[in-house]
Coordinates of C-alpha atoms (C1' of nucleotides) in Angstrom, one line a residue:
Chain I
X960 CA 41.8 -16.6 -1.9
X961 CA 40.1 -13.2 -3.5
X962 CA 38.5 -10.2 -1.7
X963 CA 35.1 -10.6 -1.1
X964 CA 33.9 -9.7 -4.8
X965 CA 31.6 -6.4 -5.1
X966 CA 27.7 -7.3 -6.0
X967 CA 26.8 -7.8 -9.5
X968 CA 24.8 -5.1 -11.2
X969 CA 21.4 -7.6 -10.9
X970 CA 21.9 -7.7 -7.8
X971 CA 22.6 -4.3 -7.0
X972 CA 19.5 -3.7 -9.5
X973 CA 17.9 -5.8 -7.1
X974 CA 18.9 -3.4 -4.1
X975 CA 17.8 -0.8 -5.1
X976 CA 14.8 -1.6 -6.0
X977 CA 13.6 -3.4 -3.1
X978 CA 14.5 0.0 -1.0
X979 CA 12.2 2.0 -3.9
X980 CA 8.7 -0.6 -3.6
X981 CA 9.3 -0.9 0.4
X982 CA 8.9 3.0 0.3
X983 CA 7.0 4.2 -2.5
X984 CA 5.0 1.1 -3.6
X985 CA 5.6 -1.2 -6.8
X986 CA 3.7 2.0 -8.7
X987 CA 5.4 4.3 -7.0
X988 CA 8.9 3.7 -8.5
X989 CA 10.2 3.3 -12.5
X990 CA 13.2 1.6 -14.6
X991 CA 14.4 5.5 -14.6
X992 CA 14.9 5.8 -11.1
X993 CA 17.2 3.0 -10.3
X994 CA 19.1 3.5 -13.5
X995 CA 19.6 7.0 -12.5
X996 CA 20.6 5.8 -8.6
X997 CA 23.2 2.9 -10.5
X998 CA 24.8 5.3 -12.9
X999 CA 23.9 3.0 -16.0
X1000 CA 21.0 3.8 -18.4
X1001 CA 17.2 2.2 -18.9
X1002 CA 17.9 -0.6 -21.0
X1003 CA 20.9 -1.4 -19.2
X1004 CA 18.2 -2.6 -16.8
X1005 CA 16.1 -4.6 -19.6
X1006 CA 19.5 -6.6 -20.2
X1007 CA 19.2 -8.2 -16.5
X1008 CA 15.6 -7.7 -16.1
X1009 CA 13.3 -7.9 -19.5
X1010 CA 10.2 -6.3 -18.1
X1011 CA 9.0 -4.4 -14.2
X1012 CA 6.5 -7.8 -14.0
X1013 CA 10.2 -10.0 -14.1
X1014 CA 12.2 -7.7 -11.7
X1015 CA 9.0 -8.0 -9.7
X1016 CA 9.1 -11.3 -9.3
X1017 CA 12.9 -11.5 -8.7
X1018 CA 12.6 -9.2 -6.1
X1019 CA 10.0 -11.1 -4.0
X1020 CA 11.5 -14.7 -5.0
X1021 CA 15.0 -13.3 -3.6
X1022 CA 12.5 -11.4 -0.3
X1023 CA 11.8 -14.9 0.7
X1024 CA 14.5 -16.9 0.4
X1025 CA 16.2 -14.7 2.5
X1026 CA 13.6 -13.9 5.0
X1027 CA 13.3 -18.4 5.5
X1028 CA 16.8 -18.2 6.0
X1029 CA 16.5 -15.9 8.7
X1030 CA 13.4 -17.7 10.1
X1031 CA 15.3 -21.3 9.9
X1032 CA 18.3 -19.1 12.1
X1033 CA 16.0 -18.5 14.7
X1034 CA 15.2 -22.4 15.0
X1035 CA 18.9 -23.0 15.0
X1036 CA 19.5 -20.0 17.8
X1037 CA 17.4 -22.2 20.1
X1038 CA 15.1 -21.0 22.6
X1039 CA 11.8 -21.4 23.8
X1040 CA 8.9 -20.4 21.7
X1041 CA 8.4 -16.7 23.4
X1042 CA 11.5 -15.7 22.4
X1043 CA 11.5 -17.1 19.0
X1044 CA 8.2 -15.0 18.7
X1045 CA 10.0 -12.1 19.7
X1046 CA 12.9 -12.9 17.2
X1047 CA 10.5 -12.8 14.8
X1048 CA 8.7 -9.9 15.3
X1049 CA 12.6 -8.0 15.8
X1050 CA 13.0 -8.8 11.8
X1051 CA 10.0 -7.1 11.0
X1052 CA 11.7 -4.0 13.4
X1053 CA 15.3 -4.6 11.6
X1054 CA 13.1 -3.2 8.6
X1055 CA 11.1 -0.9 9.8
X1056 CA 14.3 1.2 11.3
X1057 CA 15.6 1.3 7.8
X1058 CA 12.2 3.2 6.9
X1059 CA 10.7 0.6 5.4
X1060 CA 7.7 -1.5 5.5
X1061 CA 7.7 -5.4 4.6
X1062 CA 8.1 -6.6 1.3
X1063 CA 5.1 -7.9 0.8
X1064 CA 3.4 -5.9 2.7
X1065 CA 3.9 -3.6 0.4
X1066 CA 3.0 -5.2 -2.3
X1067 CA -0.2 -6.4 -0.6
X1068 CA -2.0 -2.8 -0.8
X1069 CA -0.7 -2.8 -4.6
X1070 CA -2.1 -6.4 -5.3
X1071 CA -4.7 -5.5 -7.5
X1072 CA -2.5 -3.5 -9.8
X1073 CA 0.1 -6.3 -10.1
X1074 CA 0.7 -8.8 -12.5
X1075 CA -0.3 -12.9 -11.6
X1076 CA 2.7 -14.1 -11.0
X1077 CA 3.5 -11.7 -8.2
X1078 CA 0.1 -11.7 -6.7
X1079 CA 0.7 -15.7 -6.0
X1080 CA 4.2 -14.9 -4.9
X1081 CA 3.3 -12.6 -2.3
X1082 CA 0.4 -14.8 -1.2
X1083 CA 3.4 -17.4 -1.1
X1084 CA 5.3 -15.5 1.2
X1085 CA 2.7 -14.9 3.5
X1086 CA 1.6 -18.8 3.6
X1087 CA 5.5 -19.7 4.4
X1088 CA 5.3 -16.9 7.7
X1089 CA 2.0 -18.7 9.1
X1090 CA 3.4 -21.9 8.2
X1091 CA 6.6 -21.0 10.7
X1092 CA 4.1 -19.5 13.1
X1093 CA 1.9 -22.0 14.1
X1094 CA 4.4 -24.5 14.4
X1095 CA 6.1 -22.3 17.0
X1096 CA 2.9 -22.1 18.4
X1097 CA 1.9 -25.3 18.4
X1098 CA 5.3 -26.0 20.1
X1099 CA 5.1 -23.9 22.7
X1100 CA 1.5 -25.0 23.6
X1101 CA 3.3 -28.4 24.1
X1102 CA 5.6 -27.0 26.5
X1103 CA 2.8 -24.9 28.0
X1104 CA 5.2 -21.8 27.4
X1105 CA 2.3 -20.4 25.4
X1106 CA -2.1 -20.0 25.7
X1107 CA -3.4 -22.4 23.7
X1108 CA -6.9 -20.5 23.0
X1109 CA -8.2 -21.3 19.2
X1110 CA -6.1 -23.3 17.2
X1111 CA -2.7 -22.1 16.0
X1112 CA -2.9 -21.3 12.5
X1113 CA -5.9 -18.7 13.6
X1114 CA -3.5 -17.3 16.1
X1115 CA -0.8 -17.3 13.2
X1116 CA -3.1 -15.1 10.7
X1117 CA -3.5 -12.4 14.1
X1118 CA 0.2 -12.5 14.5
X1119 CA 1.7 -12.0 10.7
X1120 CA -2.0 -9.0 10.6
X1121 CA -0.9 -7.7 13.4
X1122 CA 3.0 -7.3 12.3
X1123 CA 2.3 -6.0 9.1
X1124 CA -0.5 -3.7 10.0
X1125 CA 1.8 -2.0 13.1
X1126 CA 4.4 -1.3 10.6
X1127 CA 1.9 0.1 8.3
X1128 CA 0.6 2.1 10.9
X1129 CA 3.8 3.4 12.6
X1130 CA 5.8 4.1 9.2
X1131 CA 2.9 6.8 8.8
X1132 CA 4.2 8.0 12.3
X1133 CA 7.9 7.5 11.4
X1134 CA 7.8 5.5 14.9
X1135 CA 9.9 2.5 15.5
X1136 CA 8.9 2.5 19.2
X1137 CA 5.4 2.2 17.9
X1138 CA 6.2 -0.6 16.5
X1139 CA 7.5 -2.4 19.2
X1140 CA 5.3 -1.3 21.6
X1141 CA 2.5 -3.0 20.2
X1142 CA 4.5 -6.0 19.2
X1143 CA 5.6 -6.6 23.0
X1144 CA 1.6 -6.3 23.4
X1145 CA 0.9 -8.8 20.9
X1146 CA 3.9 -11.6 22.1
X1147 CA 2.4 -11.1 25.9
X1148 CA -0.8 -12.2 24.9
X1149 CA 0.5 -15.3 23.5
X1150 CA 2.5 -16.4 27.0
X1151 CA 0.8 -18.6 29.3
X1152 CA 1.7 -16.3 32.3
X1153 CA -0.1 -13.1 31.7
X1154 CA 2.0 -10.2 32.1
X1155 CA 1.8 -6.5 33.3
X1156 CA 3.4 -3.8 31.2
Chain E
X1040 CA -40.8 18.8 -1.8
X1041 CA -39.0 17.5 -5.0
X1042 CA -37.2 13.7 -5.6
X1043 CA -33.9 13.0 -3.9
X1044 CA -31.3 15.3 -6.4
X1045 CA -29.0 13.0 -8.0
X1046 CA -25.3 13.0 -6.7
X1047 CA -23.6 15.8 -8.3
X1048 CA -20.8 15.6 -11.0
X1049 CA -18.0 16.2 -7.8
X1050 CA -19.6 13.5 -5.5
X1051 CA -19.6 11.3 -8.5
X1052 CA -16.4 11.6 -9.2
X1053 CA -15.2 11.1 -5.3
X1054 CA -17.4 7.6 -5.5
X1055 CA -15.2 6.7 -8.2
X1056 CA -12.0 7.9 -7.3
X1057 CA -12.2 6.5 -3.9
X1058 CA -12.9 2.9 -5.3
X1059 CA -9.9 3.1 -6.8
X1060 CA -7.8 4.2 -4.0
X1061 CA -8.9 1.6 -2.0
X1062 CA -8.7 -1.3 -4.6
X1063 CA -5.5 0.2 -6.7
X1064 CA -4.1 2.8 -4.0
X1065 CA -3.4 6.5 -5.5
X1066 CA -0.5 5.5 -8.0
X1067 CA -2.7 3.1 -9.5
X1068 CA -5.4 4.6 -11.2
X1069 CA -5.4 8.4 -13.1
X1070 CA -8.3 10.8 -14.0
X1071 CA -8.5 9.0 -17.5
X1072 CA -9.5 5.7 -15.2
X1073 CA -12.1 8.2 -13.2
X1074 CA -13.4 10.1 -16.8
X1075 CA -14.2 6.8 -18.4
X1076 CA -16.2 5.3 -15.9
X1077 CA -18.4 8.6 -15.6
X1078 CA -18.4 9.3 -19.6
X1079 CA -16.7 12.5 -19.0
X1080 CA -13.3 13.6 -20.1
X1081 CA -10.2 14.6 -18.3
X1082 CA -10.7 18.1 -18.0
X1083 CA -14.2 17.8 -16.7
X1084 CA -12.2 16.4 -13.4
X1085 CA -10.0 19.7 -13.6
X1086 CA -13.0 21.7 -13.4
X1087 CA -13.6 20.2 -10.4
X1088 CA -10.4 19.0 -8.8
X1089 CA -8.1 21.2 -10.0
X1090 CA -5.2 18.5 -9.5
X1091 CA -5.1 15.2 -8.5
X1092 CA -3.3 15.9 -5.1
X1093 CA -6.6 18.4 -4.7
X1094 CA -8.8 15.3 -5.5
X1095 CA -6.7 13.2 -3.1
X1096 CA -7.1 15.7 0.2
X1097 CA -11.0 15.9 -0.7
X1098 CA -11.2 12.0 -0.9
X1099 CA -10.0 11.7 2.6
X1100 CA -11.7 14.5 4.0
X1101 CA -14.9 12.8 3.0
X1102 CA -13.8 9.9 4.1
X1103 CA -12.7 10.9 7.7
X1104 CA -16.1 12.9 8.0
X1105 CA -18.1 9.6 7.3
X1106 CA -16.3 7.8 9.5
X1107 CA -16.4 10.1 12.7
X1108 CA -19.9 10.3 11.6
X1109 CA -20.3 6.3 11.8
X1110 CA -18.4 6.4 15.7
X1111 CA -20.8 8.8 17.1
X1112 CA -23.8 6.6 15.8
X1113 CA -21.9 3.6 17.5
X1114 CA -21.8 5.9 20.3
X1115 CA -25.5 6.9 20.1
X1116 CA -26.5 3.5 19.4
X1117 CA -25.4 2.9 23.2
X1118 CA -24.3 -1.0 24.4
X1119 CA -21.2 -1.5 26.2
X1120 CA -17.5 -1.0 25.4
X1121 CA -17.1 -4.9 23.9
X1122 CA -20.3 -3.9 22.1
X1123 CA -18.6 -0.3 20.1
X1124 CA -15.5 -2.2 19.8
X1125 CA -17.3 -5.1 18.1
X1126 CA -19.1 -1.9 15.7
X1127 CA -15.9 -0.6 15.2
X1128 CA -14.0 -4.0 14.0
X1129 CA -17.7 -4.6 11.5
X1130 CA -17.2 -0.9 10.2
X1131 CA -14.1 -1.8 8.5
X1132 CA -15.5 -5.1 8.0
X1133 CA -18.2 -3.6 5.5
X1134 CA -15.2 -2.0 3.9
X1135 CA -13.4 -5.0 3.2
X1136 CA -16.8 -7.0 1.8
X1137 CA -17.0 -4.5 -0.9
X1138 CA -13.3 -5.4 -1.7
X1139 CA -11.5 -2.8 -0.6
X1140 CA -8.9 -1.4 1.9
X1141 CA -9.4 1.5 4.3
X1142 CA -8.7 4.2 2.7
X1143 CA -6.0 5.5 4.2
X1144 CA -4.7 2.4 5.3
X1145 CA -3.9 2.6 1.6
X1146 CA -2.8 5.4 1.3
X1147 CA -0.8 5.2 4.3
X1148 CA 1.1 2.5 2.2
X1149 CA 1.3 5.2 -0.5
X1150 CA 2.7 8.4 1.9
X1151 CA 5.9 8.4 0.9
X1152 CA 4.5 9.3 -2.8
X1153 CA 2.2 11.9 -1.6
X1154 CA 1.9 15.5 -1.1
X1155 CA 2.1 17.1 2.3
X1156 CA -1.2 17.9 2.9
X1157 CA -2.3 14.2 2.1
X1158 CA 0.6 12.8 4.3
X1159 CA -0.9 15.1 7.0
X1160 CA -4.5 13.9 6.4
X1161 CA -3.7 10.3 6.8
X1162 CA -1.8 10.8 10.3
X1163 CA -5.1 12.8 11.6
X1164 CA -7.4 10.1 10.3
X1165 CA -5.3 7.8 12.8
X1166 CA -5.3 10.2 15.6
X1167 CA -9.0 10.5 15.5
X1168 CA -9.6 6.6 15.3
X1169 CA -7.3 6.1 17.8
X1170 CA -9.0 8.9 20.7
X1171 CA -12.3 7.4 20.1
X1172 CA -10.8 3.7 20.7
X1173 CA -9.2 4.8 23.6
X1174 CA -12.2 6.7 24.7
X1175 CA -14.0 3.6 24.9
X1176 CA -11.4 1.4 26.5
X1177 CA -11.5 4.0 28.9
X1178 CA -14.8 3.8 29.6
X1179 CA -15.0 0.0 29.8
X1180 CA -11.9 -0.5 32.5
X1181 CA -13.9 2.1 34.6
X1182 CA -17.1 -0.4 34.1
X1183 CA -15.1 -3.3 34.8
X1184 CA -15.8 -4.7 31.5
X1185 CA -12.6 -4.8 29.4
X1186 CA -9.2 -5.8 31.2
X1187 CA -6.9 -2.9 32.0
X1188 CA -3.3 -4.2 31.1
X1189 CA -1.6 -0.9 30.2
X1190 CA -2.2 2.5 28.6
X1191 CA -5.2 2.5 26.9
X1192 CA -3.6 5.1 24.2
X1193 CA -1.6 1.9 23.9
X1194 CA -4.0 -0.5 23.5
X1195 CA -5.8 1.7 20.8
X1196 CA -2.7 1.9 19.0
X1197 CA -3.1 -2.2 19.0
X1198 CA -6.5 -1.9 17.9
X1199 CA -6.1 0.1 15.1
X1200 CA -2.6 -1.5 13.6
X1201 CA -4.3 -5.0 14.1
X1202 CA -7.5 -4.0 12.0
X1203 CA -5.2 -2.2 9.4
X1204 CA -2.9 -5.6 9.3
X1205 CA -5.6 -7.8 8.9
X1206 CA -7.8 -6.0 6.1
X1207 CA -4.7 -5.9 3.9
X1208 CA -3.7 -9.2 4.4
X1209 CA -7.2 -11.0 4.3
X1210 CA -7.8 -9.1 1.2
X1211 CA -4.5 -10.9 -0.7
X1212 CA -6.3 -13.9 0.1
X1213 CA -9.9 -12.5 -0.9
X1214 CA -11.0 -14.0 2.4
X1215 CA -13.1 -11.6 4.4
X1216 CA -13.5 -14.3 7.2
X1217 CA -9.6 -14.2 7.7
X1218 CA -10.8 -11.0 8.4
X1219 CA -13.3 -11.2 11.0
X1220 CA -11.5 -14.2 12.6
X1221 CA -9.3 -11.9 13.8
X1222 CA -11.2 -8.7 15.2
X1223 CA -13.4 -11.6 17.0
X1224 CA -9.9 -12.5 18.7
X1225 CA -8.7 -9.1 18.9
X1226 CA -11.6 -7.9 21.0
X1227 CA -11.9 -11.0 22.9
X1228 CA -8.4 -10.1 24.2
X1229 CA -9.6 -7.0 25.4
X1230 CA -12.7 -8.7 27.6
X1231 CA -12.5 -9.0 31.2
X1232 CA -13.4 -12.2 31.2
X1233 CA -11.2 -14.8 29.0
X1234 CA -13.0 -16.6 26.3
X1235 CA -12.6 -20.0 25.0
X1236 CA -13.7 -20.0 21.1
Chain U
dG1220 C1' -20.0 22.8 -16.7
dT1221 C1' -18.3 20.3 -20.5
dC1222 C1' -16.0 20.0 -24.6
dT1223 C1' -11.7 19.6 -28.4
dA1224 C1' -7.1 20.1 -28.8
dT1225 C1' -2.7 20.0 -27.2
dA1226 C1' 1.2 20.7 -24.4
dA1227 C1' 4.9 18.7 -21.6
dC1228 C1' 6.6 15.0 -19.5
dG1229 C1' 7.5 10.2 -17.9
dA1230 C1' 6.5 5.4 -18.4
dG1231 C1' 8.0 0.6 -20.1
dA1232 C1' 10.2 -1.3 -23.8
dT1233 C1' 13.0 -2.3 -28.3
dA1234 C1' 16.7 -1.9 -32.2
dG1235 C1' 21.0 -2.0 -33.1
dA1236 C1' 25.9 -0.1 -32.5
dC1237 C1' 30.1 -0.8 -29.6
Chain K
dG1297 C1' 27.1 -5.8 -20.8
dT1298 C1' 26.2 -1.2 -21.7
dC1299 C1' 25.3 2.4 -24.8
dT1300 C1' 22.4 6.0 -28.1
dA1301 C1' 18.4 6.7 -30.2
dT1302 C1' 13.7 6.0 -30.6
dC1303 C1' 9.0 4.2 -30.2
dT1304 C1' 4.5 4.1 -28.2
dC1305 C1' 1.6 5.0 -24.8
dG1306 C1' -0.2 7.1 -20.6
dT1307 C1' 0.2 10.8 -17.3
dT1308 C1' -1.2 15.4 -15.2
dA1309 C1' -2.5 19.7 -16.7
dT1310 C1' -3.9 24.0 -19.6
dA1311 C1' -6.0 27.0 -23.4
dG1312 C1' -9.9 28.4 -25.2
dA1313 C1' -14.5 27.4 -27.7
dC1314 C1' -19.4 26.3 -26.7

DNA sequence: GTCTATAACGAGATAGAC
DNA sequence: GTCTATCTCGTTATAGAC
């Protein structure tokens, strides 16, 4: 039995450069500045990671995985459909108080400047959240926890739009409570019972 | 009474840069992207825009002037409250049909990257948007016509983030309908009277 | 108002030593 | 696995002629 052992450089590669394209875009950040924030040099960096396109992708392939994870959590935690719906829209929060936007997000508004492979990916990731969604919707129409006006994947597009565009919106206003304020809005619309304030 | 002028060399060279804000956001194109496309060179552009960050603040400024323009035809045009709001979801729907992103829904992605001035320019773009917006939602729980469940500072705040969220993510998908499918919900949830379809 | 020429710097990437 | 040294290209920006 060892001590937990310390990240490997890729992954602390990784680290860091997830924090640089959730705050300054996939063209907003270079090789130089996370070499300079590891202590290690450029092509230190083109050892674990050949080219920007490859750490790319690593970056959104590891993104994923760990955002299902925490989706497949929230189905273990239990819980009827409004509060998994508000679990959700809490990860999305957990970023934004780091002063961050999403991942993908992100990358989104930089989509046209990327290179295939991450385009699909990030199109990947945004088909695995509506995939989640409407089952939690469809669930919870079952139940009659939740409205069942328009079919669920439709409601599923308005949620993950919603999301990403309130922590577009209220990064600009470095304003978590932004945030949350309109993503309490957006969960009451989906209850059955409507609800005041 | 002589022909319509062309545009001039600086209008020119705002049409361009501002297609490739919207479609490449402002770390993803350069003057040399701007000089091509016009058959000028690079220092041409200085003459005009003495730096890019100058170039950026005049790109928005002309883009928030056009848009308050376009609300207070909306508001001239008359038609009730579900009516503007309708106008105001189809004005960034135009946007999106000539494959872009709102401006500085873009750049709002970009703000950690930019200068002051430009941060400051996005923010009021907001503000402005979101005064008109609740303006109207004002005016339309005072008519009766659009439900009154909280702040309507708060439901513009919605209105705007859910707009912003759903032209970047339709736009992965190069599916303006995505689009649309959701400002139809958005301002049905805003109606007095609940909708079915 | 537009040009040629160039400065000064940063980008992604590679060769080859240790 | 990390380094030094270097390459090539693109970036914003300026000087000065026309």
């Amino acid at each position: 039995m060892t001590t937990a052992p310390a990240a490997g450089t890729a992954e602390r590669i990784l680290d860091v450069a997830e924090r640089l394209v959730q705050t300054r875009g996939y063209n907003g950040f270079s090789y130089a500045d996370v070499a300079a924030e590891l202590g290690i040099t450029k092509p230190s960096l083109h050892y674990h990671f050949a080219s920007k396109a490859e750490l790319g992708e690593a970056l959104i392939a590891r993104y994923h995985t760990r955002f299902s994870a925490a989706l497949e959590a929230i189905d273990a935690a239990g819980g009827d459909p409004g509060i998994r719906l508000r679990r959700y829209a809490s990860l999305y929060a957990d970023v934004l108080d780091n002063q961050r936007m999403c991942l993908c997000g992100m990358l989104a508004a930089d989509l046209e400047t990327l290179p295939g492979r991450m385009q699909d990916a990030v199109v990947r990731f945004f088909d695995s959240s509506e995939t989640w969604l409407a089952a939690v919707l469809d669930e919870g129409k079952a139940s009659g926890a939740l409205r069942g006006d328009g079919p669920s994947h439709d409601q599923a597009q308005m949620v993950l739009s919603t999301l990403e565009g309130a922590m577009l919106v209220a990064r600009s206003y470095h304003d978590t409570e932004r945030f949350r304020a309109v993503a309490r809005r957006l969960v009451s619309s989906l209850l059955a019972e409507p609800h005041t304030g």
